[in-house]
PDB file of C-alpha atoms in Angstrom:
ATOM      1  CA  MET A   1       5.802  14.526  -3.768  1.00  0.00           C
ATOM      2  CA  LYS A   2       4.131  11.151  -4.095  1.00  0.00           C
ATOM      3  CA  PHE A   3       4.548   8.396  -1.575  1.00  0.00           C
ATOM      4  CA  ILE A   4       3.429   4.776  -1.798  1.00  0.00           C
ATOM      5  CA  CYS A   5       2.103   3.667   1.591  1.00  0.00           C
ATOM      6  CA  LEU A   6       1.813  -0.095   2.269  1.00  0.00           C
ATOM      7  CA  GLY A   7      -0.482  -1.018   5.053  1.00  0.00           C
ATOM      8  CA  PHE A   8       0.072  -4.345   6.780  1.00  0.00           C
ATOM      9  CA  ILE A   9      -2.285  -6.244   9.026  1.00  0.00           C
ATOM     10  CA  ASP A  10      -2.134  -9.355  11.096  1.00  0.00           C
ATOM     11  CA  PRO A  11      -4.938 -11.520   9.654  1.00  0.00           C
ATOM     12  CA  HIS A  12      -5.444 -13.364  13.000  1.00  0.00           C
ATOM     13  CA  VAL A  13      -5.982 -10.044  14.860  1.00  0.00           C
ATOM     14  CA  TRP A  14      -8.386  -8.925  12.172  1.00  0.00           C
ATOM     15  CA  ALA A  15     -10.238 -12.231  12.245  1.00  0.00           C
ATOM     16  CA  SER A  16     -10.595 -12.091  16.023  1.00  0.00           C
ATOM     17  CA  ALA A  17     -12.212  -8.622  15.957  1.00  0.00           C
ATOM     18  CA  SER A  18     -16.001  -8.543  16.444  1.00  0.00           C
ATOM     19  CA  GLU A  19     -18.248  -7.341  13.618  1.00  0.00           C
ATOM     20  CA  ALA A  20     -18.927  -4.111  15.528  1.00  0.00           C
ATOM     21  CA  GLU A  21     -15.148  -3.531  15.979  1.00  0.00           C
ATOM     22  CA  VAL A  22     -14.493  -4.090  12.272  1.00  0.00           C
ATOM     23  CA  HIS A  23     -17.358  -1.717  11.283  1.00  0.00           C
ATOM     24  CA  ALA A  24     -16.147   0.998  13.685  1.00  0.00           C
ATOM     25  CA  MET A  25     -12.569   0.559  12.445  1.00  0.00           C
ATOM     26  CA  MET A  26     -13.518   0.735   8.769  1.00  0.00           C
ATOM     27  CA  ASP A  27     -15.739   3.828   9.427  1.00  0.00           C
ATOM     28  CA  ARG A  28     -12.795   5.566  11.125  1.00  0.00           C
ATOM     29  CA  CYS A  29     -10.506   4.621   8.211  1.00  0.00           C
ATOM     30  CA  PHE A  30     -12.880   5.804   5.511  1.00  0.00           C
ATOM     31  CA  ALA A  31     -13.553   9.018   7.395  1.00  0.00           C
ATOM     32  CA  TYR A  32      -9.782   9.762   7.618  1.00  0.00           C
ATOM     33  CA  ASP A  33      -9.390   8.854   3.930  1.00  0.00           C
ATOM     34  CA  ASP A  34     -12.131  11.446   3.172  1.00  0.00           C
ATOM     35  CA  GLN A  35     -10.170  14.019   5.174  1.00  0.00           C
ATOM     36  CA  LEU A  36      -7.008  13.184   3.170  1.00  0.00           C
ATOM     37  CA  ARG A  37      -8.973  13.475  -0.089  1.00  0.00           C
ATOM     38  CA  ALA A  38     -10.406  16.872   0.946  1.00  0.00           C
ATOM     39  CA  GLN A  39      -6.945  18.160   1.758  1.00  0.00           C
ATOM     40  CA  GLY A  40      -5.530  16.886  -1.586  1.00  0.00           C
ATOM     41  CA  HIS A  41      -3.275  14.193  -0.018  1.00  0.00           C
ATOM     42  CA  PHE A  42      -5.153  11.023  -1.025  1.00  0.00           C
ATOM     43  CA  GLN A  43      -4.174  10.238  -4.594  1.00  0.00           C
ATOM     44  CA  GLY A  44      -5.495   6.653  -4.715  1.00  0.00           C
ATOM     45  CA  GLY A  45      -5.447   3.395  -2.958  1.00  0.00           C
ATOM     46  CA  GLU A  46      -6.853  -0.141  -2.810  1.00  0.00           C
ATOM     47  CA  ALA A  47      -7.454  -2.731  -0.254  1.00  0.00           C
ATOM     48  CA  LEU A  48      -6.231  -6.190  -1.017  1.00  0.00           C
ATOM     49  CA  GLN A  49      -7.967  -9.550  -0.828  1.00  0.00           C
ATOM     50  CA  PRO A  50      -6.571 -11.929   1.869  1.00  0.00           C
ATOM     51  CA  PRO A  51      -3.060 -13.361   1.463  1.00  0.00           C
ATOM     52  CA  HIS A  52      -4.335 -16.834   0.532  1.00  0.00           C
ATOM     53  CA  THR A  53      -5.680 -15.349  -2.724  1.00  0.00           C
ATOM     54  CA  ALA A  54      -2.190 -14.154  -3.808  1.00  0.00           C
ATOM     55  CA  VAL A  55       0.134 -15.625  -6.418  1.00  0.00           C
ATOM     56  CA  THR A  56       3.873 -14.864  -6.283  1.00  0.00           C
ATOM     57  CA  LEU A  57       5.925 -14.809  -9.474  1.00  0.00           C
ATOM     58  CA  ARG A  58       9.677 -15.278  -9.634  1.00  0.00           C
ATOM     59  CA  SER A  59      12.200 -16.199 -12.262  1.00  0.00           C
ATOM     60  CA  ALA A  60      13.982 -19.487 -11.785  1.00  0.00           C
ATOM     61  CA  SER A  61      16.431 -20.979 -14.357  1.00  0.00           C
ATOM     62  CA  GLY A  62      15.138 -18.676 -17.070  1.00  0.00           C
ATOM     63  CA  ARG A  63      11.470 -19.574 -16.466  1.00  0.00           C
ATOM     64  CA  ILE A  64       8.667 -17.919 -14.600  1.00  0.00           C
ATOM     65  CA  VAL A  65       7.536 -19.904 -11.608  1.00  0.00           C
ATOM     66  CA  THR A  66       4.379 -19.142  -9.614  1.00  0.00           C
ATOM     67  CA  THR A  67       3.560 -20.204  -6.106  1.00  0.00           C
ATOM     68  CA  ASP A  68       0.340 -19.717  -4.170  1.00  0.00           C
ATOM     69  CA  GLY A  69       0.199 -17.114  -1.486  1.00  0.00           C
ATOM     70  CA  PRO A  70       2.457 -14.242  -0.579  1.00  0.00           C
ATOM     71  CA  PHE A  71       6.229 -14.412  -0.982  1.00  0.00           C
ATOM     72  CA  ALA A  72       7.077 -13.975   2.704  1.00  0.00           C
ATOM     73  CA  GLU A  73       5.789 -15.995   5.566  1.00  0.00           C
ATOM     74  CA  THR A  74       5.398 -13.282   8.133  1.00  0.00           C
ATOM     75  CA  ARG A  75       2.845 -12.547  10.748  1.00  0.00           C
ATOM     76  CA  GLU A  76       1.761  -9.309   9.093  1.00  0.00           C
ATOM     77  CA  GLN A  77       0.522  -9.440   5.548  1.00  0.00           C
ATOM     78  CA  LEU A  78       0.080  -6.575   3.037  1.00  0.00           C
ATOM     79  CA  GLY A  79      -3.478  -5.333   3.419  1.00  0.00           C
ATOM     80  CA  GLY A  80      -3.599  -2.415   1.058  1.00  0.00           C
ATOM     81  CA  ILE A  81      -1.822   0.403  -0.666  1.00  0.00           C
ATOM     82  CA  MET A  82      -2.359   4.122  -0.649  1.00  0.00           C
ATOM     83  CA  ILE A  83      -0.799   6.745  -2.914  1.00  0.00           C
ATOM     84  CA  LEU A  84      -0.287   9.858  -0.818  1.00  0.00           C
ATOM     85  CA  GLU A  85       0.721  13.366  -1.866  1.00  0.00           C
ATOM     86  CA  ALA A  86       2.883  15.002   0.839  1.00  0.00           C
ATOM     87  CA  ARG A  87       5.486  17.727   1.118  1.00  0.00           C
ATOM     88  CA  ASP A  88       8.246  15.278   2.193  1.00  0.00           C
ATOM     89  CA  LEU A  89       8.767  12.013   4.016  1.00  0.00           C
ATOM     90  CA  ALA A  90       8.208  13.600   7.415  1.00  0.00           C
ATOM     91  CA  HIS A  91       4.845  14.954   6.261  1.00  0.00           C
ATOM     92  CA  ALA A  92       3.849  11.559   4.855  1.00  0.00           C
ATOM     93  CA  VAL A  93       4.782   9.941   8.197  1.00  0.00           C
ATOM     94  CA  GLU A  94       2.741  12.570  10.055  1.00  0.00           C
ATOM     95  CA  LEU A  95      -0.331  11.878   7.812  1.00  0.00           C
ATOM     96  CA  ILE A  96      -0.173   8.103   8.047  1.00  0.00           C
ATOM     97  CA  SER A  97       0.539   8.125  11.808  1.00  0.00           C
ATOM     98  CA  ARG A  98      -3.013   9.605  12.241  1.00  0.00           C
ATOM     99  CA  HIS A  99      -4.599   6.928  10.022  1.00  0.00           C
ATOM    100  CA  PRO A 100      -6.764   4.568  12.176  1.00  0.00           C
ATOM    101  CA  GLY A 101      -5.349   1.585  10.179  1.00  0.00           C
ATOM    102  CA  ALA A 102      -2.035   2.153  11.941  1.00  0.00           C
ATOM    103  CA  GLN A 103      -3.586   0.552  14.968  1.00  0.00           C
ATOM    104  CA  PHE A 104      -3.967  -2.768  13.154  1.00  0.00           C
ATOM    105  CA  GLY A 105      -0.440  -3.105  11.806  1.00  0.00           C
ATOM    106  CA  PRO A 106       2.630  -1.350  10.475  1.00  0.00           C
ATOM    107  CA  TRP A 107       2.760   0.906   7.385  1.00  0.00           C
ATOM    108  CA  GLU A 108       5.746   1.123   5.057  1.00  0.00           C
ATOM    109  CA  ILE A 109       6.093   4.525   3.350  1.00  0.00           C
ATOM    110  CA  ARG A 110       8.321   4.985   0.283  1.00  0.00           C
ATOM    111  CA  PRO A 111       8.817   7.875  -2.064  1.00  0.00           C
ATOM    112  CA  ALA A 112       7.404   7.041  -5.489  1.00  0.00           C
ATOM    113  CA  ALA A 113      10.120   6.689  -8.180  1.00  0.00           C
ATOM    114  CA  ASP A 114       9.788   9.045 -11.152  1.00  0.00           C
ATOM    115  CA  LEU A 115      10.496   6.920 -14.102  1.00  0.00           C
ATOM    116  CA  SER A 116       9.431   9.421 -16.795  1.00  0.00           C
ATOM    117  CA  GLU A 117      12.922  10.152 -17.995  1.00  0.00           C
ATOM    118  CA  MET A 118      13.853   6.462 -18.081  1.00  0.00           C
ATOM    119  CA  MET A 119      10.653   5.749 -20.026  1.00  0.00           C
ATOM    120  CA  ARG A 120      11.373   8.529 -22.536  1.00  0.00           C
ATOM    121  CA  GLN A 121      14.869   7.135 -23.165  1.00  0.00           C
ATOM    122  CA  SER A 122      13.480   3.636 -23.555  1.00  0.00           C
ATOM    123  CA  GLU A 123      10.835   4.885 -26.074  1.00  0.00           C
ATOM    124  CA  ALA A 124      13.614   6.597 -28.047  1.00  0.00           C
ATOM    125  CA  ARG A 125      15.736   3.452 -28.165  1.00  0.00           C
ATOM    126  CA  ARG A 126      12.765   1.268 -29.200  1.00  0.00           C
ATOM    127  CA  ALA A 127      11.729   3.772 -31.923  1.00  0.00           C
ATOM    128  CA  ALA A 128      15.207   3.731 -33.358  1.00  0.00           C
ATOM    129  CA  LEU A 129      14.983  -0.101 -33.976  1.00  0.00           C
TER     130      LEU A 129
END
């Protein structure tokens, strides 16, 4: 079963870490990601640029409106995503709880939605037009 894992960080805490602390942290994270890969759990993932590089889109009065930055003004900001293969939610929680990145902020773990049937039905409707 696939899980989307959203890793959050507090940019102020990250910015206050020394270069040696950042390097050590990243080395631990990459080593654990290698373990997850070797065990067949790591299905993909990406780090994100800092929140100030984001653009948020929303629909307002029938138009798309963009604003600079993330949607929510919170202390923690989304730092990256990971696609994880796990037996169930408890197993995904167990795997992420050992990730060194959990020391720098919370993780949100959600089962991935399987939209294949919905996509198949949509393709059939569009082909009928």
